[in-house]
Amino acid sequence: MAVPKRKMSRSNTRHRRAQWKASTPQLVPITVDGVAHLVPQRLAKAYERGLLRPEG
């Protein structure tokens, strides 16, 4: 396991952590029961198979 050679300052630590951001999911249009919905691409097959129900 890697071990830091020197202590990292609080400022540097927080600047580094601030770069970690969640990316928004890529939405794709699908049609369920004749109604078009935008859902995340990784869940499109589950919606088409009926495993998930779109809300709204």
Short mmCIF file of C-alpha atoms in Angstrom, two decimals:
data_model
loop_
_atom_site.label_atom_id
_atom_site.label_comp_id
_atom_site.label_asym_id
_atom_site.label_seq_id
_atom_site.Cartn_x
_atom_site.Cartn_y
_atom_site.Cartn_z
CA MET A 1 0.00 0.00 0.00
CA ALA A 2 1.29 3.47 -0.84
CA VAL A 3 2.30 5.65 2.08
CA PRO A 4 2.82 9.43 1.74
CA LYS A 5 6.39 10.59 2.21
CA ARG A 6 5.35 13.99 3.62
CA LYS A 7 2.28 15.44 5.27
CA MET A 8 -0.02 17.18 2.82
CA SER A 9 -1.33 20.57 3.93
CA ARG A 10 -5.01 21.06 4.61
CA SER A 11 -5.23 23.57 1.76
CA ASN A 12 -3.68 21.18 -0.77
CA THR A 13 -5.87 18.34 0.46
CA ARG A 14 -9.04 20.38 0.06
CA HIS A 15 -8.02 21.68 -3.36
CA ARG A 16 -7.40 18.12 -4.52
CA ARG A 17 -10.68 16.82 -3.11
CA ALA A 18 -12.62 19.66 -4.73
CA GLN A 19 -11.73 18.24 -8.15
CA TRP A 20 -13.73 15.06 -7.52
CA LYS A 21 -17.14 15.71 -9.02
CA ALA A 22 -19.94 13.39 -10.01
CA SER A 23 -20.72 13.54 -13.71
CA THR A 24 -24.31 13.80 -14.85
CA PRO A 25 -25.69 10.62 -16.41
CA GLN A 26 -26.13 10.53 -20.17
CA LEU A 27 -29.88 10.58 -20.81
CA VAL A 28 -31.42 8.72 -23.74
CA PRO A 29 -35.02 8.92 -24.96
CA ILE A 30 -37.13 5.77 -24.61
CA THR A 31 -40.83 5.14 -25.14
CA VAL A 32 -42.80 3.27 -22.48
CA ASP A 33 -46.52 2.67 -23.06
CA GLY A 34 -46.54 5.30 -25.83
CA VAL A 35 -45.01 8.01 -23.63
CA ALA A 36 -41.47 9.31 -24.26
CA HIS A 37 -39.13 9.54 -21.26
CA LEU A 38 -35.49 10.56 -20.79
CA VAL A 39 -33.66 7.97 -18.69
CA PRO A 40 -29.99 7.21 -17.96
CA GLN A 41 -28.46 5.09 -20.71
CA ARG A 42 -27.39 2.32 -18.32
CA LEU A 43 -31.03 1.84 -17.21
CA ALA A 44 -32.64 1.95 -20.66
CA LYS A 45 -32.83 -1.85 -21.05
CA ALA A 46 -34.40 -2.25 -17.62
CA TYR A 47 -37.15 0.23 -18.54
CA GLU A 48 -37.75 -1.51 -21.88
CA ARG A 49 -38.01 -4.94 -20.20
CA GLY A 50 -40.46 -3.56 -17.63
CA LEU A 51 -38.20 -4.04 -14.61
CA LEU A 52 -38.45 -0.31 -13.78
CA ARG A 53 -41.35 2.11 -14.10
CA PRO A 54 -40.71 5.74 -15.11
CA GLU A 55 -42.04 8.30 -12.64
CA GLY A 56 -44.09 11.32 -13.60
#
